[in-house]
CSV table of C-alpha atoms in Angstrom, one decimal:
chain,number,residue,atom,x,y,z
A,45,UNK,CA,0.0,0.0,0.0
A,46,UNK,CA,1.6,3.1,-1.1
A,47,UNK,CA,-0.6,5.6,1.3
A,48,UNK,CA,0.3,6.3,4.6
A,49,UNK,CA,-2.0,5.8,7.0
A,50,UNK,CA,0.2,4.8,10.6
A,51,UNK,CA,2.4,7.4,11.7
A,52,UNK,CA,2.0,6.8,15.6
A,53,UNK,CA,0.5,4.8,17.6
A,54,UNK,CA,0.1,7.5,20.6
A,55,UNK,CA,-3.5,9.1,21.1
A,56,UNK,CA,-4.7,11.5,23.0
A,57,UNK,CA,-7.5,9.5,24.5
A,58,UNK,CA,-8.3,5.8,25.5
A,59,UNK,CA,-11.7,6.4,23.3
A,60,UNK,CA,-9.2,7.5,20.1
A,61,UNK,CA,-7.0,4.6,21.3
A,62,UNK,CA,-10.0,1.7,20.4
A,63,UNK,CA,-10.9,3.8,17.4
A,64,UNK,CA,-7.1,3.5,16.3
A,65,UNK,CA,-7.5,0.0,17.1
A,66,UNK,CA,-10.9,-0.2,14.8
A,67,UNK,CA,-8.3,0.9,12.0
A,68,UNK,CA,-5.5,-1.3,12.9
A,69,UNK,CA,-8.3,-4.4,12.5
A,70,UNK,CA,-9.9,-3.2,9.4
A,71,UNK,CA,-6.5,-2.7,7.6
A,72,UNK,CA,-5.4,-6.1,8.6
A,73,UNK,CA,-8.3,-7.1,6.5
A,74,UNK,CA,-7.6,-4.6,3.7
A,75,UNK,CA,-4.0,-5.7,3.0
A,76,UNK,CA,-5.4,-9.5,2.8
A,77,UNK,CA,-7.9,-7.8,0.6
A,78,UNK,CA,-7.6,-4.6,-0.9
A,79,UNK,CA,-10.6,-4.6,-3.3
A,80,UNK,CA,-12.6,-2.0,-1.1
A,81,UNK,CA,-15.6,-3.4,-3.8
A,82,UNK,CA,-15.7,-7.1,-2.8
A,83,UNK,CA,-15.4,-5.9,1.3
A,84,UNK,CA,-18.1,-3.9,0.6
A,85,UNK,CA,-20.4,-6.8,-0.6
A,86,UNK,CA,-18.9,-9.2,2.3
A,87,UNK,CA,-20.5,-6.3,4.8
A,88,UNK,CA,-24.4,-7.6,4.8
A,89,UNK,CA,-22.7,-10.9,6.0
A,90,UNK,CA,-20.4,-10.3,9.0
A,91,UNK,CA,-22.4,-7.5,9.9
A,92,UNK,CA,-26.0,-9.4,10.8
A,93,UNK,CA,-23.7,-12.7,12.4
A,94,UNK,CA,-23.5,-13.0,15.7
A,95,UNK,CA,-20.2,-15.5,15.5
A,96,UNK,CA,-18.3,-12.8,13.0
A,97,UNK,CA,-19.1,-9.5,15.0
A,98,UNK,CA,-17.7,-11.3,17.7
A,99,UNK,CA,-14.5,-12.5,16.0
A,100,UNK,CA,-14.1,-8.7,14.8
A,101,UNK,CA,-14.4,-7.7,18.3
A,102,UNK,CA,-11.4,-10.2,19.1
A,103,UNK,CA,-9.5,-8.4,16.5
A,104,UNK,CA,-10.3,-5.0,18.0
A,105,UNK,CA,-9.7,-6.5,21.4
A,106,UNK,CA,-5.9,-7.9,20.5
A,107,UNK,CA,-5.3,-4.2,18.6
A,108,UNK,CA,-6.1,-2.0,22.2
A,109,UNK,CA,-3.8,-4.2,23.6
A,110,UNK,CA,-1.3,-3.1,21.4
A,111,UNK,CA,-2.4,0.8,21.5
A,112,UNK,CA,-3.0,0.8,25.2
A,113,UNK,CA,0.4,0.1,26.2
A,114,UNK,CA,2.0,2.0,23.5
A,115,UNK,CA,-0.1,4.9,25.3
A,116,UNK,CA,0.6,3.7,28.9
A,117,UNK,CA,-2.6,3.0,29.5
A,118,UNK,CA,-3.1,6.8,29.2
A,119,UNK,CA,-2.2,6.8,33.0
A,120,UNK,CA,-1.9,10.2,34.7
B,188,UNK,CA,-19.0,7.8,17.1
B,189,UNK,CA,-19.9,11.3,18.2
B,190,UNK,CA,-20.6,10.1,21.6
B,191,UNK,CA,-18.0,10.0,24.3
B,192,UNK,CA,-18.1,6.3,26.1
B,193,UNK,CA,-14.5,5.8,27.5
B,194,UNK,CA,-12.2,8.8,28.8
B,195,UNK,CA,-10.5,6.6,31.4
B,196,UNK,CA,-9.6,2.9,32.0
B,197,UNK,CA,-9.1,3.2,35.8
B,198,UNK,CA,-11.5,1.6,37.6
B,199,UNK,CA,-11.9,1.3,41.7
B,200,UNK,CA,-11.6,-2.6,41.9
B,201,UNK,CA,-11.5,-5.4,39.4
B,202,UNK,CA,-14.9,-5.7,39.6
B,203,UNK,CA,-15.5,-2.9,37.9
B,204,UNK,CA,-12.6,-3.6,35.7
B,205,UNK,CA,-14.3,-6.7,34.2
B,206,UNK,CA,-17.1,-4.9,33.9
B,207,UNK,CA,-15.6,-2.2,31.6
B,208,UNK,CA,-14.0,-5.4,29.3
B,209,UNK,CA,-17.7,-6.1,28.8
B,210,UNK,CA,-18.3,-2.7,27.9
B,211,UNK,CA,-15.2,-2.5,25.3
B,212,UNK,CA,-16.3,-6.2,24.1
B,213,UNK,CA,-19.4,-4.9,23.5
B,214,UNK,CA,-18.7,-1.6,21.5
B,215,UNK,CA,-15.9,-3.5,19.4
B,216,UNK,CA,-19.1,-4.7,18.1
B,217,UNK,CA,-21.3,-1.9,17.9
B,218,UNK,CA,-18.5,-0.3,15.9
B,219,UNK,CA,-18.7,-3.0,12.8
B,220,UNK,CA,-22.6,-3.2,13.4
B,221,UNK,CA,-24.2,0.3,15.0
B,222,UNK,CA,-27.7,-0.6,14.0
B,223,UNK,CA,-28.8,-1.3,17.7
B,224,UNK,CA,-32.1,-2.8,16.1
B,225,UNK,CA,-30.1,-5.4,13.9
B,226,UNK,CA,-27.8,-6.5,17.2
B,227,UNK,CA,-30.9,-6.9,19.4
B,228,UNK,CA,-32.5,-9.2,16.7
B,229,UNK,CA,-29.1,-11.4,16.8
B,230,UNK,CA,-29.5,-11.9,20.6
B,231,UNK,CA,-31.6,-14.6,20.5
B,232,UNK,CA,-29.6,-16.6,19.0
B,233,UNK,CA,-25.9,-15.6,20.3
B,234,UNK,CA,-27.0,-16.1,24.2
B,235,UNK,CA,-28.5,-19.5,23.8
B,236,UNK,CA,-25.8,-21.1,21.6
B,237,UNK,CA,-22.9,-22.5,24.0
B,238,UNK,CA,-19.7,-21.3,21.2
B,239,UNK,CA,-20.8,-18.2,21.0
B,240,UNK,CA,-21.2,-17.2,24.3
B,241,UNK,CA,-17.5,-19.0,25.1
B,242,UNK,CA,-16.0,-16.5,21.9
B,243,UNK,CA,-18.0,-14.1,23.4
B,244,UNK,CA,-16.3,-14.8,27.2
B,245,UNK,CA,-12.7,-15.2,25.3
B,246,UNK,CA,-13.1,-11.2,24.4
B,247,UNK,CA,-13.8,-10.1,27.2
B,248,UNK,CA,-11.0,-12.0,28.6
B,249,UNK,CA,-8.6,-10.5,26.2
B,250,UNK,CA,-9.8,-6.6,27.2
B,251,UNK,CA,-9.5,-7.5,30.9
B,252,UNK,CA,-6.5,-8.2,30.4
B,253,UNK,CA,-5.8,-4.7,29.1
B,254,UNK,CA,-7.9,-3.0,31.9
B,255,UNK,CA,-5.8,-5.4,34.6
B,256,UNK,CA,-2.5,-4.2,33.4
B,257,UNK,CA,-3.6,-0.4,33.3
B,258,UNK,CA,-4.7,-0.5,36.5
B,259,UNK,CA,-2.0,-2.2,37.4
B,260,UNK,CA,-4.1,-5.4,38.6
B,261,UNK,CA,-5.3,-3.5,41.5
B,262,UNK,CA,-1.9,-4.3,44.1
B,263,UNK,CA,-2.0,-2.2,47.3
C,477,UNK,CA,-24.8,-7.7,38.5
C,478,UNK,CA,-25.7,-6.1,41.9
C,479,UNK,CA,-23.1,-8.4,43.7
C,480,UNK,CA,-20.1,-8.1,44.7
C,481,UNK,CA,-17.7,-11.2,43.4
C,482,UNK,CA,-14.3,-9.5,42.9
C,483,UNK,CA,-12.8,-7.8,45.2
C,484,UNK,CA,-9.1,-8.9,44.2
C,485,UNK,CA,-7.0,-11.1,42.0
C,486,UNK,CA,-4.5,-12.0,44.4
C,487,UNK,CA,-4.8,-15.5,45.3
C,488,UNK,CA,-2.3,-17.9,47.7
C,489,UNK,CA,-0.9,-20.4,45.3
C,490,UNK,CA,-0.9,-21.0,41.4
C,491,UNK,CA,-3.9,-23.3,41.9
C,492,UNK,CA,-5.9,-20.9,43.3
C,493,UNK,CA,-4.6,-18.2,40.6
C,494,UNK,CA,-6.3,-21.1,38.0
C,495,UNK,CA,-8.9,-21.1,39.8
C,496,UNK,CA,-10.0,-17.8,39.5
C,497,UNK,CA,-9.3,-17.6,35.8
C,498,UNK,CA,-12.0,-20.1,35.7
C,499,UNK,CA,-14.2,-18.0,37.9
C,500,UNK,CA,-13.4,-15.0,35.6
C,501,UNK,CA,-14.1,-17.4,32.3
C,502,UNK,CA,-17.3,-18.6,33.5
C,503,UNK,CA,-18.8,-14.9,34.6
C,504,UNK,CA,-17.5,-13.6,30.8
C,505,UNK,CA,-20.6,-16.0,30.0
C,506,UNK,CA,-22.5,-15.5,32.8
C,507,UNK,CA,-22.7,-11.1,31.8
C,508,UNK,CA,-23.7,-12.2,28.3
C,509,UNK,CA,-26.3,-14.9,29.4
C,510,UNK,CA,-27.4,-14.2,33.0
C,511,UNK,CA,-30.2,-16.3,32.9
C,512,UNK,CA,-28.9,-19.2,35.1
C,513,UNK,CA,-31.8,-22.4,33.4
C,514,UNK,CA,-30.7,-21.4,29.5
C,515,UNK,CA,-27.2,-22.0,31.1
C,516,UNK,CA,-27.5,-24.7,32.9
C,517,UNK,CA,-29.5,-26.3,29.4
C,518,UNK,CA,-26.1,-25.2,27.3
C,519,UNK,CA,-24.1,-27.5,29.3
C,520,UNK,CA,-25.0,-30.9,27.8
C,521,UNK,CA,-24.0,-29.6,24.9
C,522,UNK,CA,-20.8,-28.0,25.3
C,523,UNK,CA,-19.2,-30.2,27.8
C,524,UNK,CA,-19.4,-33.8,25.3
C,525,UNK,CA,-18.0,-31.1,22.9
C,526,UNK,CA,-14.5,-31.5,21.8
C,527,UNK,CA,-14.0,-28.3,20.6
C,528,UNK,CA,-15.7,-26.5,22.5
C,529,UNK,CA,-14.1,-27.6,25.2
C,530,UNK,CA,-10.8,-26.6,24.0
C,531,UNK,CA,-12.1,-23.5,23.3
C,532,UNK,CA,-13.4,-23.1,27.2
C,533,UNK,CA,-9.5,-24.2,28.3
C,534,UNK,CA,-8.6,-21.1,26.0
C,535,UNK,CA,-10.5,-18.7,27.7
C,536,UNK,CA,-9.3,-19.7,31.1
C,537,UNK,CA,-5.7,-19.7,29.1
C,538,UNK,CA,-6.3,-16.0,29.1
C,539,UNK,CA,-7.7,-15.3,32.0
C,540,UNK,CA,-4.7,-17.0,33.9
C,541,UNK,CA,-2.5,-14.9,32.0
C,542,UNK,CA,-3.9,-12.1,33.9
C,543,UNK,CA,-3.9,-13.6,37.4
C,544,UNK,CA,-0.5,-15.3,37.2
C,545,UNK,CA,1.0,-11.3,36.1
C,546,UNK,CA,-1.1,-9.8,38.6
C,547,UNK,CA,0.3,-12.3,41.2
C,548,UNK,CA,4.5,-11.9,40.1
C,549,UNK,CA,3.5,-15.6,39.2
C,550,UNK,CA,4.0,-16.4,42.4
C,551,UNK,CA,7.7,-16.1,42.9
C,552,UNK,CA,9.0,-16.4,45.9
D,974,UNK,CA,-11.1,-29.9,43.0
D,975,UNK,CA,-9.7,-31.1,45.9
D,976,UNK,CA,-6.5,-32.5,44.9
D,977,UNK,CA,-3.4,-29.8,44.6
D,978,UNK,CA,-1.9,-30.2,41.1
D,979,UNK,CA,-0.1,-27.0,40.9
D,980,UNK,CA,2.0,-25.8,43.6
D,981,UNK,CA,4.4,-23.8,41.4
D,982,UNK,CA,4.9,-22.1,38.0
D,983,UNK,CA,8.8,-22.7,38.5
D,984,UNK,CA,10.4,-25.3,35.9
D,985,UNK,CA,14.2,-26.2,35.7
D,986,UNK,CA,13.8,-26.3,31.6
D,987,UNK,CA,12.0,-25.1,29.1
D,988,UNK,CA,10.8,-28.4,28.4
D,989,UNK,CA,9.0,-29.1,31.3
D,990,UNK,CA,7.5,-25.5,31.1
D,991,UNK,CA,6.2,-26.7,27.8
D,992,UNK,CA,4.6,-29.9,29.7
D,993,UNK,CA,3.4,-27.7,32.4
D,994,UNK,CA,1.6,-26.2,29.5
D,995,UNK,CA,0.1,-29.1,28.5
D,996,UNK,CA,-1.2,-29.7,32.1
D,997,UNK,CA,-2.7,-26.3,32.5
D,998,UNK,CA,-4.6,-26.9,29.4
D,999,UNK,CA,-5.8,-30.2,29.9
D,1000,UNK,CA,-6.6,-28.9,33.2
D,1001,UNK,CA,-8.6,-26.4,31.8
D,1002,UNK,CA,-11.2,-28.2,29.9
D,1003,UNK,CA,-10.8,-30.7,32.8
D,1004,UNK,CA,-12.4,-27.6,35.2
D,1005,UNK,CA,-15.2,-27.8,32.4
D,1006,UNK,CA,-16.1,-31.6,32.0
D,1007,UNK,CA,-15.0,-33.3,35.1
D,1008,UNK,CA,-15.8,-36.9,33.8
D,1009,UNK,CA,-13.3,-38.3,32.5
D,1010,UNK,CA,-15.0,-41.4,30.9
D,1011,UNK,CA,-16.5,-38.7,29.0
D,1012,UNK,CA,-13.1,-37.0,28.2
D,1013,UNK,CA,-11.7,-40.5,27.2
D,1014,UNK,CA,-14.9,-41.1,24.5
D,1015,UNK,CA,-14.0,-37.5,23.2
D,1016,UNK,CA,-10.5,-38.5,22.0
D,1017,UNK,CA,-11.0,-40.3,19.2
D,1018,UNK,CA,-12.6,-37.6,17.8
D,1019,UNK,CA,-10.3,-34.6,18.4
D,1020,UNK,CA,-7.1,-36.5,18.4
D,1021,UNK,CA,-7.6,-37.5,14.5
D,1022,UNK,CA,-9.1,-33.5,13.0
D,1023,UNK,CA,-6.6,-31.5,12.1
D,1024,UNK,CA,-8.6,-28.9,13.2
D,1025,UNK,CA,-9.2,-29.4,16.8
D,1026,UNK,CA,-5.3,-30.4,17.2
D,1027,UNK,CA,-4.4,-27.1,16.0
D,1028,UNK,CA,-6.7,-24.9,18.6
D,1029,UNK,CA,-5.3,-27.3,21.1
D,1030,UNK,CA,-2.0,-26.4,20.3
D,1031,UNK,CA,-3.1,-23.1,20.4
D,1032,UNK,CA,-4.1,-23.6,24.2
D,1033,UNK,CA,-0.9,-25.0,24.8
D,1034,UNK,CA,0.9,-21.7,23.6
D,1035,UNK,CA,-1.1,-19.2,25.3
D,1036,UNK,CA,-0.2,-21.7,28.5
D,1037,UNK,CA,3.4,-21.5,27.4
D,1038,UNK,CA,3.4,-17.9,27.5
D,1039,UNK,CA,2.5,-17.4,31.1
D,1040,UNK,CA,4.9,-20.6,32.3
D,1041,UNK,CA,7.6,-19.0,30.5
D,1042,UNK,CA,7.3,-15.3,31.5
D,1043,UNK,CA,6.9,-16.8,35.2
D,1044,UNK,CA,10.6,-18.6,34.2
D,1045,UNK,CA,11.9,-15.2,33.1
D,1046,UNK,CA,12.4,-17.2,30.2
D,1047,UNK,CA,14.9,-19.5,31.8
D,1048,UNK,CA,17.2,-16.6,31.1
D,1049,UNK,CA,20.9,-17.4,32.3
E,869,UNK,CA,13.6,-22.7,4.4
E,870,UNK,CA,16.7,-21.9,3.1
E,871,UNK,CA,16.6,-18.4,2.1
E,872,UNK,CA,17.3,-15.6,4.8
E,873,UNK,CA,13.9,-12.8,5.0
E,874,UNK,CA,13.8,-11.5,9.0
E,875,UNK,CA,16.8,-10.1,10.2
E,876,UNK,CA,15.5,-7.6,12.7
E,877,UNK,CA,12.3,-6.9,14.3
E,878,UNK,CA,13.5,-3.1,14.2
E,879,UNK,CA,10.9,-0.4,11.3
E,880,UNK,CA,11.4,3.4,11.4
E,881,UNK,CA,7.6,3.9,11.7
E,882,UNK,CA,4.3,1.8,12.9
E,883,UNK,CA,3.4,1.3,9.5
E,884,UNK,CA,6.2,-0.4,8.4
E,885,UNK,CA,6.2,-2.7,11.6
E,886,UNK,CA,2.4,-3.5,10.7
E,887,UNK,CA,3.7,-4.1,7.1
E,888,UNK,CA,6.4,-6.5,8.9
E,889,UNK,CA,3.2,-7.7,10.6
E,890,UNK,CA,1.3,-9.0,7.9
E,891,UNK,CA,5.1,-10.7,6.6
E,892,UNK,CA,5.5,-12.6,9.5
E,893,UNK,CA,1.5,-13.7,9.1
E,894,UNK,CA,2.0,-15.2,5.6
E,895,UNK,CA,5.1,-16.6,6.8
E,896,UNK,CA,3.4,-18.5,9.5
E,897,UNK,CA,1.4,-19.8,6.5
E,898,UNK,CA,4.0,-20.9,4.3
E,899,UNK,CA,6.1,-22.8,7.1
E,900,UNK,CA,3.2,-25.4,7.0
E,901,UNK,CA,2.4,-25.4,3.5
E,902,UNK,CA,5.3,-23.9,1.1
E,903,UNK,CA,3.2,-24.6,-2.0
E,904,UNK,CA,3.1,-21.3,-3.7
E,905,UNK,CA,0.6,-23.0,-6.1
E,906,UNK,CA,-1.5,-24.3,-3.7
E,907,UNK,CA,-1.1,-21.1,-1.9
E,908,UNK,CA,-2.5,-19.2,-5.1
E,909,UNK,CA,-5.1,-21.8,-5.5
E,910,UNK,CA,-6.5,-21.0,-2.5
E,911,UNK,CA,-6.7,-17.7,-2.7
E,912,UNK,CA,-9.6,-16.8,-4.1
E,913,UNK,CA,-11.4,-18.7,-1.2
E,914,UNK,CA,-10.4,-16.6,1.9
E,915,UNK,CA,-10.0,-13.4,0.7
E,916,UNK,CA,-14.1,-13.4,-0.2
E,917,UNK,CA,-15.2,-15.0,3.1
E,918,UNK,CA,-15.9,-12.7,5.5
E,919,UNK,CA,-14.5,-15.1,8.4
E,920,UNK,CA,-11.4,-16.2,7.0
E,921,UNK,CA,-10.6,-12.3,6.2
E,922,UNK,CA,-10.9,-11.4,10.2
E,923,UNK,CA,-8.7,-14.7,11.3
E,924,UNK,CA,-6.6,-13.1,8.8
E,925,UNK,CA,-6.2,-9.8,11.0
E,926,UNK,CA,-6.3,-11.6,14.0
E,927,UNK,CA,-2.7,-13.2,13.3
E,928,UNK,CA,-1.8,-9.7,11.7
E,929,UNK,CA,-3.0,-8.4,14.9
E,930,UNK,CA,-0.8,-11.2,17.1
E,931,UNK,CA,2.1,-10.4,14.9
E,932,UNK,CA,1.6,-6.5,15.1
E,933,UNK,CA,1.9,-7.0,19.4
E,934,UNK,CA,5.2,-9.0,18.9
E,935,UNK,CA,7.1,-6.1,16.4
E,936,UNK,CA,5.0,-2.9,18.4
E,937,UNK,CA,6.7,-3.9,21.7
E,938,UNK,CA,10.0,-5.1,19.8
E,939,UNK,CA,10.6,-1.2,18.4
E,940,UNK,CA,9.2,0.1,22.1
E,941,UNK,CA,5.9,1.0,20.2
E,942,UNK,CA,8.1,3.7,18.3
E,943,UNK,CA,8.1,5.7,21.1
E,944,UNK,CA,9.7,9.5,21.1
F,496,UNK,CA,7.7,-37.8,25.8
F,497,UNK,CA,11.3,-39.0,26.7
F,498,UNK,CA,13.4,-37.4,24.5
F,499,UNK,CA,14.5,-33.6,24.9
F,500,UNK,CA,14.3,-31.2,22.6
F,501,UNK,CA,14.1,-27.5,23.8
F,502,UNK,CA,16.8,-26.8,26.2
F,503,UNK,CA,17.0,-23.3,25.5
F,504,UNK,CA,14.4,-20.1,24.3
F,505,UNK,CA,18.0,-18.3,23.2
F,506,UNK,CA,18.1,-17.9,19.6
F,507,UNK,CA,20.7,-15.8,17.2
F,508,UNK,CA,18.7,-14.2,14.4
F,509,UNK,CA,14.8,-13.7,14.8
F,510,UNK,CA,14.5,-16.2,11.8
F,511,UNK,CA,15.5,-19.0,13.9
F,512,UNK,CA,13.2,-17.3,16.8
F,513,UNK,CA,10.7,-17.7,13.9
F,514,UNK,CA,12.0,-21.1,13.5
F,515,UNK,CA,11.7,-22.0,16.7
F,516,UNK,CA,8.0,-21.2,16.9
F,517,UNK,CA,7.1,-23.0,14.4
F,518,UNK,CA,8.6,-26.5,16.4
F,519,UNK,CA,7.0,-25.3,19.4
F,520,UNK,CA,3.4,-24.9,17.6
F,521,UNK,CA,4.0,-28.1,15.8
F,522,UNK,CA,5.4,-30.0,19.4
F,523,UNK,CA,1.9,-28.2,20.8
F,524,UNK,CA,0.2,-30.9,18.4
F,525,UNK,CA,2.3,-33.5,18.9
F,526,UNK,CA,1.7,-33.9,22.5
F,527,UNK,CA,-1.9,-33.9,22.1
F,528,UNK,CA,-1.7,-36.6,18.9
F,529,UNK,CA,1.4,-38.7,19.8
F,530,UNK,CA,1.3,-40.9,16.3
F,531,UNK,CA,3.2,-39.6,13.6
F,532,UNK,CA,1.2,-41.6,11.2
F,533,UNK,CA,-2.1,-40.0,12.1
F,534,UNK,CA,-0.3,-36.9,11.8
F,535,UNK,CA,0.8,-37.5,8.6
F,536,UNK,CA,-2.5,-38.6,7.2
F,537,UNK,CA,-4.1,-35.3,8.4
F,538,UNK,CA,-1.9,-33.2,6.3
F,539,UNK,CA,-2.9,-33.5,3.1
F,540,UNK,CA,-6.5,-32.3,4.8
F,541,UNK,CA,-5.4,-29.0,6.5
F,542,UNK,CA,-1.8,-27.9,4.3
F,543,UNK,CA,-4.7,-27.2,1.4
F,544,UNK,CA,-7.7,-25.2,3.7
F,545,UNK,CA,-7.6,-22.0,4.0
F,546,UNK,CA,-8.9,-22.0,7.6
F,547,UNK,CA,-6.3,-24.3,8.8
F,548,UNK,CA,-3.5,-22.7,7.8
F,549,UNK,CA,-4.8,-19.4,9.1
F,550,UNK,CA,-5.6,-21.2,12.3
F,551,UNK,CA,-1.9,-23.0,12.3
F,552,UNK,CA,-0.2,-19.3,11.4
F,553,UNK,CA,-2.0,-17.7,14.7
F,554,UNK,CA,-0.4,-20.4,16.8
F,555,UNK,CA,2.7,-19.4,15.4
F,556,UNK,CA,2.1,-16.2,16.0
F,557,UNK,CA,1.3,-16.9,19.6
F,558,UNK,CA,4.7,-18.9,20.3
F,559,UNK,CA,6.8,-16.2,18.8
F,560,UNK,CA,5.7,-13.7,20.9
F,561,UNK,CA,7.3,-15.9,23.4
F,562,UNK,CA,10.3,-16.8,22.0
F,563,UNK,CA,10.9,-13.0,21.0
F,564,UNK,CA,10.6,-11.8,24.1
F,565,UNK,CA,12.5,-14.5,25.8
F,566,UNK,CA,14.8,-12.9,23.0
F,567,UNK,CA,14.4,-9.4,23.8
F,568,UNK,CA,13.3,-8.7,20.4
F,569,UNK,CA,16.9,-9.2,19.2
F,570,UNK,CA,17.5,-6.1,20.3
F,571,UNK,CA,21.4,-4.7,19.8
């Protein structure tokens, strides 16, 4: 992929930290799939099952981990 | 999301630890599916099947884990 | 949940750390399916299940991650 | 459970961190079906798909990962 | 495998370490079956299922925690 | 099993760390399905599915986070 998209991991808030982590997850699916067209018809799929919105929220899960302690937890 | 859900992950005790990993496990899915109709219409089925609900258990598992270390696992 | 079932994740001995992590698995479930009969139906099903008994073990995998690092793993 | 199985994370070797492994993971689905008739008649099936062999291996490293962190990685 | 392809865990930036990420994923892959042509062959199959594309950026995701902590989460 | 075969996490190059993950993921299965002839026999079936070898990558995934940070990421 020749656009940059990841400069840091560090956010300003936990809340941007999960949405970071959204966009870690969905470019892990992009770079195993870049054609944004076929994604788009996979959506009515994953979206309405139960079993896939919970793997995606695995994904998400394993990516805060990642931007959580890159932000020190965002401790004070 | 416009709305502002998580602006710390310090919690008073683990309890309420765990139960911010439910809240995180359950907005990493409201972020791929934010139709709250659609997700209530898949509870049926998610809550009485025994996989899901253990996938389900493994995600929270994975953002306790993040709460737990930012918080340091609650040592006096 | 009105009550109170964590108040810490320090534990004596390993075995009691594992212990825990299967306290912590089974009330991931528990928040997403509180109603005690639909579990108590599930089990049959899960627990003559190969797989998803592995996938149980991994959840408690994960959740004695947590404990063991919140306990210094109990070095002496 | 009444018997004590583990009494320490502490191994001499690697290798019987990665057996301690196994242990905690067949522990863990043993926490989950007790019976182990039942277990025995489950074997067949899971020891011979590919499948199941490769999530319990999968067990065995998350396992592995807290043994060898409580080792300090049998650093010299 | 013969042929040299991960001399450091070390990227200038967090995109280049995800990049590394998704290396180390296929990698994995190609250990256990170094078929390019069967590789190819299946190709078509899991980048159009919805399911296969998340496992997908769950490993990237697993990968992405190993090089994120290995370059101190490119910390300034 | 009698014979030894990890005496050490300490590798030289994070390839062989790679290396070594990939034995540990494979040992993972090993001690869960003894016979090399059933393991054989199941190859053909998951070295040519998608899922499988997504599945078997993830474990690898898991076991080099290990092995790198037993490692310290190689670090110079």
């Amino acid at each position: 992929m020749a656009d940059t998209w990841l400069t840091t991991l560090h956010t300003d808030t936990p809340q941007e930290g999960f949405e970071l982590a959204i966009t870690l997850s969905r470019r892990g699916v992009k770079y195993t799939q870049p054609d944004a067209e076929v994604l788009h018809k996979l959506r009515p799929e994953y979206s309405t099952n139960a079993d896939s919105l919970i793997a995606a929220s695995q994904v998400v899960a394993l990516n805060f981990q990642t931007v959580a302690a890159a932000n020190n937890y965002w401790r004070k």
